[in-house]
Amino acid sequence: MLAATAAPRLDPKRRNVVDSRKRQFAKAQWQELSYTHRLNFYTIPPTGDVSLEEFEQWGIARLKVLAELEACHFRNRTPAETEEYMKPVLDAHLRLSSNMSRSGERERERKRDHYSHWTLRLAFSGTKDLRERFARLETQLFKLRMQQDDARERKEFVDSLPMSWEMVGDEEKRMYLDELKAATRCGRDDEEAWFKVDWEKVPELVERRQVLLKRGTAYVHVREQLSLLTNEFANNLSTGLDLAARFLPRMDEDNRLAPILHHLSQSFVAPDTGYSEASSIGDLTTPTAGSIDALAQHFPLCMANLHKTLRATHHLKHYGRLQYTLFLKGLGLSLQECITFWRGAFELIPDDKFKSEYLYNIRHAYGDVGGDANRRGRGYTPYSCQKLLTEALPSGGQQHGCPYRTYAPDNLTTLLQNVGVTDRQVLSGVKEDVGRQRYHIACNRVFEHAHKAQLRKVKDEGLWSAAELDLVTHPNTYFKRSFLLKNLGKVKSGDLGVEGAGS
Amino acid sequence: MPHALSPSPERTAASTSASGADDTMMTDVPGVPLQHDQDAERGESPSSATSHDGQAALPASSQSNGNGNSVSVEDMFDDDDDDDEFSSSAPTRPDDASSQPEPGSNPSPAAKPRYAEPDTLRQFYQRLFPFRQLFQWLNHAATPQADFQQREFAFVLPGGAYIRYQSFASSDLFRKQCVQMTPERFEIGPQYNVNPRDRKTLRSAGMMRPVMKELVFDIDMTDYDPIRTCCTGAAICRKCWTFITMAIRVVDAALREDFGFQHIMWVYSGRRGAHAWVSDKRAREMDDAKRRAVANYLVLITGSEQGKRAGIRRPLHPHVDRSLRLLNPYFQDAVLSDQDPWASSERAEKLLQTLPDKGLRDALQKKWDSTPNRSSFQKWSDIDTAAEAGSLSEISTKQLVDAKQDIRLEYTYPRLDAEVSKKLNHLLKSPFVVHPGTGRVCVPIDTRNLEAFDPFAVPTVTQLLQEIDQWDEKNSALTEEDRGKVLDWQKTGLKPYVEFFRGYVAGLLKSELAAGKRGRGDADGEAESMDF
């Protein structure tokens, strides 16, 4: 699309000191950018000084904004809701005043915005997943800001971009008015505007016959401008990120930036995926090795799948065992019960083999053995959705991970049908979510479908707070919520016996 | 001769080395494939010292193969207008040969028609084919450059073998291989980022990318079968050729006025269609997305067979509007009177179905049932008469006008084979080759005098060869030297076509040169401003 044709790289950040021997003593000359527009296309990297603290703080602030933006997306908020929700967040962390404001902070805000963008660019250029996610979120942010921008300032900003579009003059407009309106499908209002670009810049519009073509020039309606710009922004950014990824290993760095960047990219993994002790059902009932089969109906697909495989083959591979053991630990199964459970499940394995090869791992996961740190931390925390979604894909015979991600769409549908999800609308919704890589949305869709009636009741009666109805991002949360919903009446009346769990 | 039927030059190469070919033969012919060496070698072997370097063995073998084989070979190449990338001529039409009055064809079905014999083809390539102009056209300069040298050519050999990824360092080497291999036809592909002959030396197949090709269009008469009544399938007549004329008018206008292309050449495809080659630099360098955009811009989905109509948006896009204006005169003559598409009552039923008003449909049905012999022309005006008489029950007059526009578009708007245009690496039959089914030369069509083009007046290769002999006879009084000044193609009916081509290529080279002088950057802008 509208390629910013070779945006001129303004000044090199450090002018060449003629005498190379004097170079190290020469005072570096930095090019401080001035920000005339509120928006920024981020074509030029920052070239001024920045302290390490600022470098990190600004990055974290931007990260918060992006994380909230992503959360809006996960919660399926409409654009209007997102804008509403994001306004205070943006004001708090990444304020950008318009040219109208008299705030003395204006330049500093813009510098902050500019620097933090490039900081995160560095931090998230490491893997393809991160790059895509970052580019997507930044593009959303850009679009959001662009829509908030004052019309006049937006125009000034657009004009400042190195793009070859030219507004259609009045005379030309009058000459082609009928054709312009017929081609771009707009109403009778006179207050219309068009701009001209080479048709090659807008092939999609040409393909749909939504522009007027005159000798290779496309007359595009201004309403397309926003999407053209955002497309262009996204394209620029993803090429920029690819470039950064290639140069990252060669970064001239003295171990001050790398930890910060690493830390930033680590904290981008998910908005909130913490495991809390509260997702155990230990305070309601005491799960035992024998009650797992009954409880399995509340398991999310990832765990239900492991359970099913375990029962069918009497075995699970290492990562599957680990994932499942931690989940069982999370739901409140004690170590002794857990060992009993695994011993029973691996019925084809002789006792001494079980003891020598499997027992230790279970105890290790519970923090019963192992190093000091492991024991003090009471073993590993149960895996979150984020963890399951980012670890390596299972290979032959392995079953761990998130099935929404690891299964082919058709197999996933079969799997879902096997666990009792047959509603066609839900299945097609899941397929769509999975196609857009929104795996945990798919999982939540299934959850909401399976607990439709109870959820409605809870909502109607106002039994649960909003936080308890929020999106599920942890398998143990899924389980706990499902368990509570299915036992609504009993939990309230405290009528939940040991054996009653799940019956 | 098993190698003649081998599907790829690789296999040929293997058989060559197996038979102990003399390697020294290859050193003086760089860039020409092994097959050629083998042929050349065979030509110089004393055993087959016949009139034309050794290839005399070919027709003999095809005859000795017996009827079954040669018929199937002929069928394979009878309908080649599809111009598929891999020449998938699988859907053969057995009635093709019989339905076509093929000039100069041998009445015996078993033998090859004369124009398809390698001997005829060799003479054609040797004496008539305008290699120099073709080279300049593809090379865009006087001296060979990558535009030509890294360009893929694909040969269809008389035996049926399809050889892809041929490329040539110069026009002469290209000619030499054509003369030696006598392809029934050859196709032109894109220029690659590396020489296509070197593709096996690359580390991975993905490293060879097409970078440039003319923007091409293909209009084929078969797409018009639902609306033409005169012929079907491969057959055409002057009546239905008008459809091609109409299509050329519309597409040409859109390419010039909307996209600003200037160097557009239309070529008769040899039997029942036409190809367009757009050589503007801007067009050549388009990627697949842009090609698809242009193709879909031009394709209009008009009424479909299932009765469900794809709506054409109102107000009409200026391109559609202009096309309609161009096509209106043809609708009266070429469609209503020539094709008479709604003469029979079943076909009239189709027209009724496309009308959106029940009251109108009933009124017309009644009228046409009582007077069954009304022509399409009359039926078309009946619609308005009935509407004026107040038969409209559901829709307004404006909607009826729109519906009638839709019908007009359905019966006149170009039907492109859009897939051909969408891919940079799609191969298309070269201009000036002989159509293997008809023997006609694929000559360029002069759009300035489009109506005058008559596909049945296009010379066949056999006619052309005769004309050379006739000219030589007539001018036997001239000295050897004087006769030598006249090139063979100048003695024949091919002359106006080659001269037209030469003029066209000269224009292309001129603007290419001008663009080169001005530098790449502002070439496009200049070309545009010159036009305003």
JSON list of C-alpha atoms in Angstrom, two decimals, chain A residues 286-365:
[
{"chain": "A", "resi": 286, "resn": "THR", "atom": "CA", "xyz": [-11.29, -32.89, 49.61]},
{"chain": "A", "resi": 287, "resn": "PRO", "atom": "CA", "xyz": [-10.54, -34.30, 46.21]},
{"chain": "A", "resi": 288, "resn": "THR", "atom": "CA", "xyz": [-9.09, -37.79, 46.21]},
{"chain": "A", "resi": 289, "resn": "ALA", "atom": "CA", "xyz": [-7.51, -40.05, 43.66]},
{"chain": "A", "resi": 290, "resn": "GLY", "atom": "CA", "xyz": [-10.89, -41.69, 43.26]},
{"chain": "A", "resi": 291, "resn": "SER", "atom": "CA", "xyz": [-12.84, -38.53, 42.63]},
{"chain": "A", "resi": 292, "resn": "ILE", "atom": "CA", "xyz": [-10.76, -37.31, 39.71]},
{"chain": "A", "resi": 293, "resn": "ASP", "atom": "CA", "xyz": [-12.86, -39.19, 37.18]},
{"chain": "A", "resi": 294, "resn": "ALA", "atom": "CA", "xyz": [-15.96, -37.48, 38.49]},
{"chain": "A", "resi": 295, "resn": "LEU", "atom": "CA", "xyz": [-14.27, -34.10, 38.60]},
{"chain": "A", "resi": 296, "resn": "ALA", "atom": "CA", "xyz": [-13.04, -34.50, 35.04]},
{"chain": "A", "resi": 297, "resn": "GLN", "atom": "CA", "xyz": [-16.31, -33.16, 33.73]},
{"chain": "A", "resi": 298, "resn": "HIS", "atom": "CA", "xyz": [-15.23, -29.72, 34.97]},
{"chain": "A", "resi": 299, "resn": "PHE", "atom": "CA", "xyz": [-11.84, -29.86, 33.30]},
{"chain": "A", "resi": 300, "resn": "PRO", "atom": "CA", "xyz": [-10.93, -27.51, 30.50]},
{"chain": "A", "resi": 301, "resn": "LEU", "atom": "CA", "xyz": [-10.27, -29.17, 27.19]},
{"chain": "A", "resi": 302, "resn": "CYS", "atom": "CA", "xyz": [-6.49, -29.32, 27.69]},
{"chain": "A", "resi": 303, "resn": "MET", "atom": "CA", "xyz": [-6.83, -31.32, 30.91]},
{"chain": "A", "resi": 304, "resn": "ALA", "atom": "CA", "xyz": [-9.87, -33.33, 29.86]},
{"chain": "A", "resi": 305, "resn": "ASN", "atom": "CA", "xyz": [-7.85, -34.41, 26.85]},
{"chain": "A", "resi": 306, "resn": "LEU", "atom": "CA", "xyz": [-4.94, -35.51, 29.02]},
{"chain": "A", "resi": 307, "resn": "HIS", "atom": "CA", "xyz": [-7.28, -37.34, 31.35]},
{"chain": "A", "resi": 308, "resn": "LYS", "atom": "CA", "xyz": [-8.96, -39.10, 28.48]},
{"chain": "A", "resi": 309, "resn": "THR", "atom": "CA", "xyz": [-5.64, -40.10, 26.95]},
{"chain": "A", "resi": 310, "resn": "LEU", "atom": "CA", "xyz": [-4.40, -41.31, 30.29]},
{"chain": "A", "resi": 311, "resn": "ARG", "atom": "CA", "xyz": [-7.44, -43.49, 30.83]},
{"chain": "A", "resi": 312, "resn": "ALA", "atom": "CA", "xyz": [-7.32, -44.82, 27.29]},
{"chain": "A", "resi": 313, "resn": "THR", "atom": "CA", "xyz": [-3.61, -45.61, 27.06]},
{"chain": "A", "resi": 314, "resn": "HIS", "atom": "CA", "xyz": [-2.72, -45.85, 30.77]},
{"chain": "A", "resi": 315, "resn": "HIS", "atom": "CA", "xyz": [0.22, -43.64, 30.05]},
{"chain": "A", "resi": 316, "resn": "LEU", "atom": "CA", "xyz": [1.24, -40.05, 29.43]},
{"chain": "A", "resi": 317, "resn": "LYS", "atom": "CA", "xyz": [4.51, -38.64, 28.22]},
{"chain": "A", "resi": 318, "resn": "HIS", "atom": "CA", "xyz": [6.66, -36.45, 30.42]},
{"chain": "A", "resi": 319, "resn": "TYR", "atom": "CA", "xyz": [5.31, -33.02, 29.60]},
{"chain": "A", "resi": 320, "resn": "GLY", "atom": "CA", "xyz": [1.75, -34.26, 29.65]},
{"chain": "A", "resi": 321, "resn": "ARG", "atom": "CA", "xyz": [2.36, -35.78, 33.10]},
{"chain": "A", "resi": 322, "resn": "LEU", "atom": "CA", "xyz": [3.92, -32.59, 34.32]},
{"chain": "A", "resi": 323, "resn": "GLN", "atom": "CA", "xyz": [1.11, -30.42, 33.04]},
{"chain": "A", "resi": 324, "resn": "TYR", "atom": "CA", "xyz": [-1.53, -32.72, 34.48]},
{"chain": "A", "resi": 325, "resn": "THR", "atom": "CA", "xyz": [0.20, -33.25, 37.82]},
{"chain": "A", "resi": 326, "resn": "LEU", "atom": "CA", "xyz": [0.51, -29.51, 38.36]},
{"chain": "A", "resi": 327, "resn": "PHE", "atom": "CA", "xyz": [-3.11, -29.03, 37.45]},
{"chain": "A", "resi": 328, "resn": "LEU", "atom": "CA", "xyz": [-4.16, -31.69, 39.93]},
{"chain": "A", "resi": 329, "resn": "LYS", "atom": "CA", "xyz": [-2.00, -30.08, 42.53]},
{"chain": "A", "resi": 330, "resn": "GLY", "atom": "CA", "xyz": [-3.67, -26.79, 41.72]},
{"chain": "A", "resi": 331, "resn": "LEU", "atom": "CA", "xyz": [-7.15, -28.11, 42.23]},
{"chain": "A", "resi": 332, "resn": "GLY", "atom": "CA", "xyz": [-6.24, -29.31, 45.68]},
{"chain": "A", "resi": 333, "resn": "LEU", "atom": "CA", "xyz": [-5.19, -32.94, 45.31]},
{"chain": "A", "resi": 334, "resn": "SER", "atom": "CA", "xyz": [-2.69, -33.77, 48.01]},
{"chain": "A", "resi": 335, "resn": "LEU", "atom": "CA", "xyz": [0.66, -35.36, 47.20]},
{"chain": "A", "resi": 336, "resn": "GLN", "atom": "CA", "xyz": [-0.33, -38.72, 48.65]},
{"chain": "A", "resi": 337, "resn": "GLU", "atom": "CA", "xyz": [-3.56, -38.78, 46.69]},
{"chain": "A", "resi": 338, "resn": "CYS", "atom": "CA", "xyz": [-1.73, -37.68, 43.59]},
{"chain": "A", "resi": 339, "resn": "ILE", "atom": "CA", "xyz": [0.76, -40.52, 43.86]},
{"chain": "A", "resi": 340, "resn": "THR", "atom": "CA", "xyz": [-2.13, -42.92, 44.40]},
{"chain": "A", "resi": 341, "resn": "PHE", "atom": "CA", "xyz": [-3.83, -41.49, 41.37]},
{"chain": "A", "resi": 342, "resn": "TRP", "atom": "CA", "xyz": [-0.81, -41.91, 39.09]},
{"chain": "A", "resi": 343, "resn": "ARG", "atom": "CA", "xyz": [-0.02, -45.34, 40.48]},
{"chain": "A", "resi": 344, "resn": "GLY", "atom": "CA", "xyz": [-3.53, -46.43, 39.64]},
{"chain": "A", "resi": 345, "resn": "ALA", "atom": "CA", "xyz": [-3.55, -44.80, 36.26]},
{"chain": "A", "resi": 346, "resn": "PHE", "atom": "CA", "xyz": [-0.30, -46.39, 35.12]},
{"chain": "A", "resi": 347, "resn": "GLU", "atom": "CA", "xyz": [-1.72, -49.82, 35.71]},
{"chain": "A", "resi": 348, "resn": "LEU", "atom": "CA", "xyz": [0.46, -51.52, 33.12]},
{"chain": "A", "resi": 349, "resn": "ILE", "atom": "CA", "xyz": [3.67, -50.36, 34.78]},
{"chain": "A", "resi": 350, "resn": "PRO", "atom": "CA", "xyz": [5.23, -52.54, 37.44]},
{"chain": "A", "resi": 351, "resn": "ASP", "atom": "CA", "xyz": [5.73, -51.09, 40.90]},
{"chain": "A", "resi": 352, "resn": "ASP", "atom": "CA", "xyz": [9.49, -50.82, 40.87]},
{"chain": "A", "resi": 353, "resn": "LYS", "atom": "CA", "xyz": [9.49, -49.13, 37.51]},
{"chain": "A", "resi": 354, "resn": "PHE", "atom": "CA", "xyz": [6.93, -46.66, 38.71]},
{"chain": "A", "resi": 355, "resn": "LYS", "atom": "CA", "xyz": [9.00, -45.94, 41.77]},
{"chain": "A", "resi": 356, "resn": "SER", "atom": "CA", "xyz": [12.22, -45.48, 39.90]},
{"chain": "A", "resi": 357, "resn": "GLU", "atom": "CA", "xyz": [10.95, -43.50, 36.93]},
{"chain": "A", "resi": 358, "resn": "TYR", "atom": "CA", "xyz": [7.82, -41.62, 37.81]},
{"chain": "A", "resi": 359, "resn": "LEU", "atom": "CA", "xyz": [7.52, -41.13, 41.52]},
{"chain": "A", "resi": 360, "resn": "TYR", "atom": "CA", "xyz": [10.32, -38.67, 41.82]},
{"chain": "A", "resi": 361, "resn": "ASN", "atom": "CA", "xyz": [8.86, -36.34, 39.23]},
{"chain": "A", "resi": 362, "resn": "ILE", "atom": "CA", "xyz": [5.53, -36.21, 41.00]},
{"chain": "A", "resi": 363, "resn": "ARG", "atom": "CA", "xyz": [7.16, -35.47, 44.30]},
{"chain": "A", "resi": 364, "resn": "HIS", "atom": "CA", "xyz": [9.34, -32.90, 42.62]},
{"chain": "A", "resi": 365, "resn": "ALA", "atom": "CA", "xyz": [6.36, -31.12, 41.15]}
]
